[in-house]
Tab-separated table of C-alpha atoms in Angstrom:
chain	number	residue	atom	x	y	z
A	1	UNK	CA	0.000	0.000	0.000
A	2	UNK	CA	1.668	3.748	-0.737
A	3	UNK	CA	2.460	5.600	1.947
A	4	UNK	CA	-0.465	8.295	0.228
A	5	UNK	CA	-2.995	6.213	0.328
A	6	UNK	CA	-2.380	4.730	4.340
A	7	UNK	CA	-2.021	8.385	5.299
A	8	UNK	CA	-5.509	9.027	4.021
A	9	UNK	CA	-6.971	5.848	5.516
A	10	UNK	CA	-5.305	6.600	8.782
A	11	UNK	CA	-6.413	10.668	8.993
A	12	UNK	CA	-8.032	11.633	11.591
A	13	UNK	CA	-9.925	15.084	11.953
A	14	UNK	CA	-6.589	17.214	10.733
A	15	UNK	CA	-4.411	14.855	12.134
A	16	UNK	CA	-2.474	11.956	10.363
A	17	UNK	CA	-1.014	9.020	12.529
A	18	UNK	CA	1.653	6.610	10.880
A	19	UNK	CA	4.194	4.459	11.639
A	20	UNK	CA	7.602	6.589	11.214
A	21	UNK	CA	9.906	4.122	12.317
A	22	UNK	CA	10.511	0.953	15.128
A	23	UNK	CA	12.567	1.639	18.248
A	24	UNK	CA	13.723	-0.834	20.932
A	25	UNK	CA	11.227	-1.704	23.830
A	26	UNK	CA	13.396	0.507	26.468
A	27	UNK	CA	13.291	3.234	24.045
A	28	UNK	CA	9.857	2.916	23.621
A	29	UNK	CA	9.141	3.017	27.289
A	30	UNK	CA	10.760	6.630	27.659
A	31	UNK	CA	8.632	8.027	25.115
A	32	UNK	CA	4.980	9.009	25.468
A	33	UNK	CA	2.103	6.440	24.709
A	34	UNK	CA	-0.737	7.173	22.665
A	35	UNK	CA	-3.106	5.328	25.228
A	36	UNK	CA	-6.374	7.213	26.343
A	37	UNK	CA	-9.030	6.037	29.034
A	38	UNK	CA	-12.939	5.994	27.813
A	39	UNK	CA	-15.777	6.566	30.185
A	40	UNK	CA	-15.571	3.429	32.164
A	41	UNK	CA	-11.470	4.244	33.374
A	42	UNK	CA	-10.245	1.594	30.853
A	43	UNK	CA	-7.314	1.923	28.950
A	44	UNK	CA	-7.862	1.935	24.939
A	45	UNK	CA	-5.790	2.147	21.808
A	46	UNK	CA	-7.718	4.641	19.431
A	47	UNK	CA	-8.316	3.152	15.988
A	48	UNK	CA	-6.037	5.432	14.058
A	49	UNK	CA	-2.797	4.202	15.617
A	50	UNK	CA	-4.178	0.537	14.810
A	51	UNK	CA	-4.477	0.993	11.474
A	52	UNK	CA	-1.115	2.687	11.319
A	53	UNK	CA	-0.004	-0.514	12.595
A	54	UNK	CA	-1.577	-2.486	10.172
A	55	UNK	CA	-0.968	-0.324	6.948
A	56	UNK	CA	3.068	-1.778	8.080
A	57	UNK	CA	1.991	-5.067	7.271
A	58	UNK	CA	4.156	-6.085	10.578
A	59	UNK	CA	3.119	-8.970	12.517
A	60	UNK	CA	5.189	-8.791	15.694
A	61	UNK	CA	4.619	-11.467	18.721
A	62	UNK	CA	4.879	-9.919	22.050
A	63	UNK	CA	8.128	-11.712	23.152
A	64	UNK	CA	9.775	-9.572	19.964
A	65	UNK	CA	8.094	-6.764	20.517
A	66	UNK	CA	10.250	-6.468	23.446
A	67	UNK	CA	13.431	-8.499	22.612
A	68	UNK	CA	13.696	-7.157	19.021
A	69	UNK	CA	15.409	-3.839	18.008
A	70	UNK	CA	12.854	-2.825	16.264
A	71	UNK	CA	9.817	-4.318	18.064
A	72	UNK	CA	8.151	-0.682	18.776
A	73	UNK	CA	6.369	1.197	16.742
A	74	UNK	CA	6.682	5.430	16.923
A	75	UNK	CA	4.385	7.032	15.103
A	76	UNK	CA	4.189	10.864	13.582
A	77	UNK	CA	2.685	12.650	16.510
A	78	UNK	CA	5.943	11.337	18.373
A	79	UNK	CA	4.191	8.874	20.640
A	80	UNK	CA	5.443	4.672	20.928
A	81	UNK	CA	3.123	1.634	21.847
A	82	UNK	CA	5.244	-0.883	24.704
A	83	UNK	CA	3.138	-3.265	26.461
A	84	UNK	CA	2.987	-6.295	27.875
A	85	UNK	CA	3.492	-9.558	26.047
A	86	UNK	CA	-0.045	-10.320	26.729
A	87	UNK	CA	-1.325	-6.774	25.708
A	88	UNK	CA	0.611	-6.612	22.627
A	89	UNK	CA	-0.300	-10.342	21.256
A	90	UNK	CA	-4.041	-9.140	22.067
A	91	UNK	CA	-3.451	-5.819	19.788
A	92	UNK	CA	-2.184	-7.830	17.079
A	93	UNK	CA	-4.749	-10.668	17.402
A	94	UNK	CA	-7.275	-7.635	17.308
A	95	UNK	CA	-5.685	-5.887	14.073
A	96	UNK	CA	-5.065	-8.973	11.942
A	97	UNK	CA	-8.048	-11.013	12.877
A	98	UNK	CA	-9.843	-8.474	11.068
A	99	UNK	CA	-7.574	-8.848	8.076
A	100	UNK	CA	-7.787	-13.083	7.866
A	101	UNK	CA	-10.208	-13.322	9.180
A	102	UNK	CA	-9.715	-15.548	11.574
A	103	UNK	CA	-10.844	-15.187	15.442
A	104	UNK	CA	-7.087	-14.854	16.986
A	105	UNK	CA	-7.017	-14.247	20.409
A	106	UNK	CA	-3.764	-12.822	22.506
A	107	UNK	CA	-2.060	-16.299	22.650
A	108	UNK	CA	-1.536	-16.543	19.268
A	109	UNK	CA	1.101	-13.718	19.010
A	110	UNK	CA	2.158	-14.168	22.761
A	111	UNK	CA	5.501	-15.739	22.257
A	112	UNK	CA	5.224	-16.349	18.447
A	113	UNK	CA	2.946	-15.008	15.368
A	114	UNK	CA	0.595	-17.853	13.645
A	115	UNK	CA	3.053	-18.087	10.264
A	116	UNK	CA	5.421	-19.512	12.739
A	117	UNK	CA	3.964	-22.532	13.928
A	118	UNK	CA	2.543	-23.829	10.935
């Protein structure tokens, strides 16, 4: 997909969120998260910065996410997503279940991604 085209289908209002490049998990952590609460005090990923993860076409397990180099995503408003193993495999079972579909939940990107154990 051109970067054009997943900048329009991520805008939001005037602002565009993207991917602009992957950091470390400890340099993820000292950077501010895009995370917002909703009525009810939970925590919530807004859609924008889900789709900027998906328009990558990365499928990262949570055990890379934080071992890799290049397991965290920082996108154009200068925020980075680091979570758990457990959050992060139920992030990407949420964006690419949508994609296959296919019901994933968190333990399928836990310690590996799906393409891995087949």
């Amino acid at each position: 997909m051109s970067e054009v085209l997943a900048a329009a289908l991520c805008h939001a209002g005037e602002m565009v969120i993207r991917v602009e490049r992957w950091v470390d998990f400890e340099t993820g952590e000292q950077m501010p998260a895009p995370w917002v609460w909703d009525e009810s005090g939970r925590v919530e990923l807004p859609r924008e910065y889900k789709d900027a993860i998906r328009f990558t076409g990365r499928r990262i397990s949570g055990s890379d996410h934080q071992r890799f180099d290049d397991g965290v995503p920082v996108f154009s408003d200068g925020t980075a997503l680091s979570d758990g193993w457990r959050g992060w495999g139920r992030l990407m079972a949420e964006i690419w279940s949508d994609v296959d579909g296919v019901a994933y939940d968190y333990i399928d990107f836990y310690s590996s991604i799906p393409d891995e154990r087949t």
